């Protein structure tokens, strides 16, 4: 397990600092603010406005569980069914995730027990957490991940290209695109030029959107 410590970000929510990468799991300008803006507002909200009955989500990087917790909170207040699959090769230990304060700051219907349940749900099994939220997590790396599903929405939340370059290689992005259904959406905090060119080369239309606090831009790609 890498050397990881809890830090506080600008909106009061916590993130983690991973010493070996000299990198944080979420923006220091606000962990909840960034996740809500990038993945929920510009991903899930955007897709749900198309009137779908259900949305199948693939998250690359479960990490703290924040994106999953925000999505569970979203599912509790919407009628659309969410099927959530997440990848995490290096899970957090209980001494870390039990201290995270997200439930205190998310103005919704989730609590600390929900976050604990996400982290402690058995791996490689599907769990029906609410009537309209199904949760699956695997320790597979994206490069090794296999699924018969075609996903409607991808939360691409790997560490930055400067810290985890292999996750942004063309071959890995091609694998991701192959897992996406027609019309599926990919959202990420990253707006690197080569990344956008690679998405376009893979047949996605690429939108460069205003970024969350502390970031000039973010990206949304749509598969056609």
mmCIF file of C-alpha atoms in Angstrom:
data_model
loop_
_atom_site.group_PDB
_atom_site.id
_atom_site.type_symbol
_atom_site.label_atom_id
_atom_site.label_comp_id
_atom_site.label_asym_id
_atom_site.label_seq_id
_atom_site.Cartn_x
_atom_site.Cartn_y
_atom_site.Cartn_z
ATOM 1 C CA UNK A 1 0.000 0.000 0.000
ATOM 2 C CA UNK A 2 1.475 3.401 -0.966
ATOM 3 C CA UNK A 3 2.075 6.100 1.634
ATOM 4 C CA UNK A 4 -1.230 8.027 1.655
ATOM 5 C CA UNK A 5 -2.428 10.794 3.943
ATOM 6 C CA UNK A 6 -5.636 12.793 4.251
ATOM 7 C CA UNK A 7 -5.610 16.466 3.313
ATOM 8 C CA UNK A 8 -8.293 19.166 3.381
ATOM 9 C CA UNK A 9 -9.228 20.974 0.169
ATOM 10 C CA UNK A 10 -10.538 24.504 -0.332
ATOM 11 C CA UNK A 11 -14.242 23.643 -0.057
ATOM 12 C CA UNK A 12 -13.689 21.839 3.252
ATOM 13 C CA UNK A 13 -13.933 18.349 1.778
ATOM 14 C CA UNK A 14 -11.024 15.970 2.058
ATOM 15 C CA UNK A 15 -8.747 14.429 -0.518
ATOM 16 C CA UNK A 16 -5.753 12.158 -0.276
ATOM 17 C CA UNK A 17 -2.103 12.822 -1.003
ATOM 18 C CA UNK A 18 -0.122 9.909 -2.423
ATOM 19 C CA UNK A 19 3.542 10.401 -1.604
ATOM 20 C CA UNK A 20 5.095 8.112 -4.226
ATOM 21 C CA UNK A 21 3.346 10.011 -7.039
ATOM 22 C CA UNK A 22 3.488 13.408 -5.310
ATOM 23 C CA UNK A 23 -0.155 13.710 -6.349
ATOM 24 C CA UNK A 24 -3.585 14.211 -4.820
ATOM 25 C CA UNK A 25 -6.687 12.141 -5.557
ATOM 26 C CA UNK A 26 -8.857 15.226 -6.064
ATOM 27 C CA UNK A 27 -8.339 18.909 -6.735
ATOM 28 C CA UNK A 28 -6.932 20.869 -3.814
ATOM 29 C CA UNK A 29 -9.358 23.625 -4.898
ATOM 30 C CA UNK A 30 -12.267 21.474 -3.701
ATOM 31 C CA UNK A 31 -12.696 17.709 -3.908
ATOM 32 C CA UNK A 32 -16.503 17.657 -3.858
ATOM 33 C CA UNK A 33 -16.693 20.806 -5.999
ATOM 34 C CA UNK A 34 -14.549 19.235 -8.728
ATOM 35 C CA UNK A 35 -16.292 15.846 -8.724
ATOM 36 C CA UNK A 36 -19.751 17.398 -8.732
ATOM 37 C CA UNK A 37 -18.861 19.743 -11.570
ATOM 38 C CA UNK A 38 -16.915 17.383 -13.844
ATOM 39 C CA UNK A 39 -18.611 14.034 -13.382
ATOM 40 C CA UNK A 40 -22.139 14.792 -12.176
ATOM 41 C CA UNK A 41 -22.994 18.104 -13.827
ATOM 42 C CA UNK A 42 -21.186 17.646 -17.149
ATOM 43 C CA UNK A 43 -21.534 13.865 -17.251
ATOM 44 C CA UNK A 44 -24.533 12.363 -15.501
ATOM 45 C CA UNK A 45 -26.802 15.422 -15.626
ATOM 46 C CA UNK A 46 -25.909 16.000 -19.274
ATOM 47 C CA UNK A 47 -26.715 12.410 -20.231
ATOM 48 C CA UNK A 48 -29.848 12.128 -18.105
ATOM 49 C CA UNK A 49 -31.362 15.149 -19.838
ATOM 50 C CA UNK A 50 -31.705 12.935 -22.918
ATOM 51 C CA UNK A 51 -34.560 11.147 -21.183
ATOM 52 C CA UNK A 52 -32.915 7.743 -20.699
ATOM 53 C CA UNK A 53 -34.564 5.213 -18.407
ATOM 54 C CA UNK A 54 -31.205 3.905 -17.255
ATOM 55 C CA UNK A 55 -27.526 4.844 -17.361
ATOM 56 C CA UNK A 56 -24.622 2.407 -17.221
ATOM 57 C CA UNK A 57 -21.502 4.064 -15.775
ATOM 58 C CA UNK A 58 -17.864 2.955 -15.879
ATOM 59 C CA UNK A 59 -15.546 4.733 -13.461
ATOM 60 C CA UNK A 60 -11.810 4.548 -14.043
ATOM 61 C CA UNK A 61 -10.417 5.118 -10.559
ATOM 62 C CA UNK A 62 -12.724 4.424 -7.568
ATOM 63 C CA UNK A 63 -10.164 5.947 -5.200
ATOM 64 C CA UNK A 64 -11.863 7.659 -2.266
ATOM 65 C CA UNK A 65 -15.331 6.607 -3.441
ATOM 66 C CA UNK A 66 -16.404 10.231 -3.806
ATOM 67 C CA UNK A 67 -17.688 9.962 -7.387
ATOM 68 C CA UNK A 68 -19.632 6.813 -6.535
ATOM 69 C CA UNK A 69 -21.080 8.450 -3.409
ATOM 70 C CA UNK A 70 -22.207 11.511 -5.366
ATOM 71 C CA UNK A 71 -23.765 9.239 -7.982
ATOM 72 C CA UNK A 72 -25.563 7.217 -5.313
ATOM 73 C CA UNK A 73 -26.882 10.485 -3.874
ATOM 74 C CA UNK A 74 -28.035 11.474 -7.389
ATOM 75 C CA UNK A 75 -29.762 8.120 -7.870
ATOM 76 C CA UNK A 76 -31.726 8.519 -4.646
ATOM 77 C CA UNK A 77 -33.363 11.683 -5.968
ATOM 78 C CA UNK A 78 -33.924 10.638 -9.611
ATOM 79 C CA UNK A 79 -36.056 7.967 -11.209
ATOM 80 C CA UNK A 80 -33.434 6.754 -13.677
ATOM 81 C CA UNK A 81 -31.711 3.477 -12.920
ATOM 82 C CA UNK A 82 -27.940 3.600 -12.473
ATOM 83 C CA UNK A 83 -25.653 0.634 -13.028
ATOM 84 C CA UNK A 84 -22.238 1.621 -11.679
ATOM 85 C CA UNK A 85 -19.023 -0.285 -12.386
ATOM 86 C CA UNK A 86 -15.729 0.940 -10.985
ATOM 87 C CA UNK A 87 -12.078 -0.079 -11.257
ATOM 88 C CA UNK A 88 -9.556 0.191 -8.428
ATOM 89 C CA UNK A 89 -6.322 -1.831 -8.459
ATOM 90 C CA UNK A 90 -5.100 -0.321 -5.147
ATOM 91 C CA UNK A 91 -8.018 -0.107 -2.684
ATOM 92 C CA UNK A 92 -7.833 2.140 0.355
ATOM 93 C CA UNK A 93 -7.606 0.684 3.831
ATOM 94 C CA UNK A 94 -10.349 1.208 6.405
ATOM 95 C CA UNK A 95 -8.233 3.533 8.537
ATOM 96 C CA UNK A 96 -8.345 6.012 5.630
ATOM 97 C CA UNK A 97 -11.825 5.758 4.120
ATOM 98 C CA UNK A 98 -13.610 5.752 7.478
ATOM 99 C CA UNK A 99 -12.170 9.201 8.231
ATOM 100 C CA UNK A 100 -13.357 10.908 5.027
ATOM 101 C CA UNK A 101 -15.896 13.668 5.656
ATOM 102 C CA UNK A 102 -17.906 13.742 2.411
ATOM 103 C CA UNK A 103 -21.224 12.888 4.056
ATOM 104 C CA UNK A 104 -20.937 16.020 6.199
ATOM 105 C CA UNK A 105 -20.761 18.287 3.136
ATOM 106 C CA UNK A 106 -22.925 16.610 0.508
ATOM 107 C CA UNK A 107 -26.311 18.250 0.921
ATOM 108 C CA UNK A 108 -28.298 15.153 0.092
ATOM 109 C CA UNK A 109 -29.348 11.728 1.291
ATOM 110 C CA UNK A 110 -26.059 9.886 1.760
ATOM 111 C CA UNK A 111 -24.192 9.273 4.988
ATOM 112 C CA UNK A 112 -20.962 7.791 6.295
ATOM 113 C CA UNK A 113 -22.504 4.309 6.274
ATOM 114 C CA UNK A 114 -23.099 4.645 2.521
ATOM 115 C CA UNK A 115 -19.442 5.449 1.880
ATOM 116 C CA UNK A 116 -18.364 2.582 4.120
ATOM 117 C CA UNK A 117 -20.712 0.246 2.254
ATOM 118 C CA UNK A 118 -19.217 1.244 -1.100
ATOM 119 C CA UNK A 119 -15.707 0.543 0.148
ATOM 120 C CA UNK A 120 -16.596 -2.691 1.912
ATOM 121 C CA UNK A 121 -18.886 -4.192 -0.715
ATOM 122 C CA UNK A 122 -17.425 -7.479 -1.881
ATOM 123 C CA UNK A 123 -15.249 -7.235 -4.974
ATOM 124 C CA UNK A 124 -16.214 -8.804 -8.305
ATOM 125 C CA UNK A 125 -19.894 -9.010 -7.338
ATOM 126 C CA UNK A 126 -22.900 -6.908 -8.280
ATOM 127 C CA UNK A 127 -24.738 -5.267 -5.375
ATOM 128 C CA UNK A 128 -28.242 -3.766 -5.464
ATOM 129 C CA UNK A 129 -27.735 -0.876 -3.030
ATOM 130 C CA UNK A 130 -31.065 0.840 -3.712
ATOM 131 C CA UNK A 131 -33.992 0.178 -6.034
ATOM 132 C CA UNK A 132 -32.259 2.108 -8.804
ATOM 133 C CA UNK A 133 -28.532 1.874 -7.969
ATOM 134 C CA UNK A 134 -26.551 -1.257 -8.783
ATOM 135 C CA UNK A 135 -22.879 -1.284 -7.818
ATOM 136 C CA UNK A 136 -19.974 -3.412 -9.016
ATOM 137 C CA UNK A 137 -16.290 -2.949 -8.315
ATOM 138 C CA UNK A 138 -13.229 -4.791 -9.525
ATOM 139 C CA UNK A 139 -9.525 -4.659 -8.782
ATOM 140 C CA UNK A 140 -8.767 -5.150 -12.473
ATOM 141 C CA UNK A 141 -6.675 -2.564 -14.222
ATOM 142 C CA UNK A 142 -8.401 -0.906 -17.161
ATOM 143 C CA UNK A 143 -5.920 -2.602 -19.482
ATOM 144 C CA UNK A 144 -7.161 -6.008 -18.244
ATOM 145 C CA UNK A 145 -10.837 -5.187 -17.718
ATOM 146 C CA UNK A 146 -13.386 -7.178 -19.709
ATOM 147 C CA UNK A 147 -17.108 -6.493 -19.862
ATOM 148 C CA UNK A 148 -20.026 -7.609 -21.973
ATOM 149 C CA UNK A 149 -21.698 -4.280 -21.204
ATOM 150 C CA UNK A 150 -21.449 -1.229 -23.415
ATOM 151 C CA UNK A 151 -21.286 1.745 -21.070
ATOM 152 C CA UNK A 152 -23.280 4.960 -21.491
ATOM 153 C CA UNK A 153 -21.014 7.160 -19.388
ATOM 154 C CA UNK A 154 -17.333 7.000 -18.435
ATOM 155 C CA UNK A 155 -15.913 8.877 -15.471
ATOM 156 C CA UNK A 156 -12.246 8.985 -16.510
ATOM 157 C CA UNK A 157 -10.618 9.801 -13.190
ATOM 158 C CA UNK A 158 -7.144 8.293 -13.425
ATOM 159 C CA UNK A 159 -4.187 10.201 -12.016
ATOM 160 C CA UNK A 160 -2.846 12.996 -14.233
ATOM 161 C CA UNK A 161 -0.832 12.140 -17.378
ATOM 162 C CA UNK A 162 2.309 13.527 -15.746
ATOM 163 C CA UNK A 163 1.896 11.018 -12.883
ATOM 164 C CA UNK A 164 0.326 7.973 -14.530
ATOM 165 C CA UNK A 165 1.186 8.310 -18.215
ATOM 166 C CA UNK A 166 0.208 4.746 -19.125
ATOM 167 C CA UNK A 167 -3.451 5.488 -18.380
ATOM 168 C CA UNK A 168 -3.511 8.118 -21.111
ATOM 169 C CA UNK A 169 -1.826 6.119 -23.869
ATOM 170 C CA UNK A 170 -3.695 5.780 -27.138
ATOM 171 C CA UNK A 171 -4.125 2.008 -26.717
ATOM 172 C CA UNK A 172 -5.772 2.462 -23.315
ATOM 173 C CA UNK A 173 -8.072 5.174 -24.627
ATOM 174 C CA UNK A 174 -8.946 2.899 -27.548
ATOM 175 C CA UNK A 175 -9.848 0.168 -25.053
ATOM 176 C CA UNK A 176 -12.052 2.675 -23.222
ATOM 177 C CA UNK A 177 -13.787 3.758 -26.419
ATOM 178 C CA UNK A 178 -14.470 0.112 -27.262
ATOM 179 C CA UNK A 179 -16.296 -0.233 -23.934
ATOM 180 C CA UNK A 180 -18.597 2.699 -24.752
ATOM 181 C CA UNK A 181 -22.009 2.413 -26.384
ATOM 182 C CA UNK A 182 -22.988 4.558 -29.353
ATOM 183 C CA UNK A 183 -23.846 8.009 -28.031
ATOM 184 C CA UNK A 184 -21.933 7.386 -24.809
ATOM 185 C CA UNK A 185 -20.208 10.217 -22.983
ATOM 186 C CA UNK A 186 -16.734 10.394 -21.426
ATOM 187 C CA UNK A 187 -15.906 13.157 -18.949
ATOM 188 C CA UNK A 188 -12.602 14.001 -17.299
ATOM 189 C CA UNK A 189 -10.777 16.843 -15.605
ATOM 190 C CA UNK A 190 -7.905 16.500 -18.097
ATOM 191 C CA UNK A 191 -7.726 18.802 -21.129
ATOM 192 C CA UNK A 192 -4.273 17.935 -22.486
ATOM 193 C CA UNK A 193 -3.955 18.514 -26.218
ATOM 194 C CA UNK A 194 -2.694 15.026 -27.102
ATOM 195 C CA UNK A 195 -5.516 13.458 -25.115
ATOM 196 C CA UNK A 196 -8.093 15.458 -27.062
ATOM 197 C CA UNK A 197 -6.453 14.578 -30.370
ATOM 198 C CA UNK A 198 -6.476 10.893 -29.450
ATOM 199 C CA UNK A 199 -10.163 10.967 -28.547
ATOM 200 C CA UNK A 200 -10.942 12.639 -31.863
ATOM 201 C CA UNK A 201 -8.870 10.021 -33.706
ATOM 202 C CA UNK A 202 -10.972 7.339 -31.999
ATOM 203 C CA UNK A 203 -14.138 8.860 -33.424
ATOM 204 C CA UNK A 204 -15.351 10.854 -30.452
ATOM 205 C CA UNK A 205 -16.537 14.420 -30.784
ATOM 206 C CA UNK A 206 -14.551 16.420 -28.265
ATOM 207 C CA UNK A 207 -15.833 19.386 -26.292
ATOM 208 C CA UNK A 208 -13.458 21.558 -24.295
ATOM 209 C CA UNK A 209 -15.498 22.997 -21.449
ATOM 210 C CA UNK A 210 -14.712 25.494 -18.723
ATOM 211 C CA UNK A 211 -12.976 23.690 -15.906
ATOM 212 C CA UNK A 212 -13.810 23.517 -12.194
ATOM 213 C CA UNK A 213 -12.115 25.910 -9.758
ATOM 214 C CA UNK A 214 -8.352 25.792 -10.225
ATOM 215 C CA UNK A 215 -8.535 24.289 -13.719
ATOM 216 C CA UNK A 216 -8.947 26.300 -16.896
ATOM 217 C CA UNK A 217 -10.590 23.520 -18.904
ATOM 218 C CA UNK A 218 -12.079 20.017 -18.820
ATOM 219 C CA UNK A 219 -13.123 17.635 -21.580
ATOM 220 C CA UNK A 220 -16.306 15.841 -22.597
ATOM 221 C CA UNK A 221 -16.177 13.347 -25.440
ATOM 222 C CA UNK A 222 -19.174 11.775 -27.173
ATOM 223 C CA UNK A 223 -18.934 8.533 -29.146
ATOM 224 C CA UNK A 224 -20.695 8.412 -32.494
#
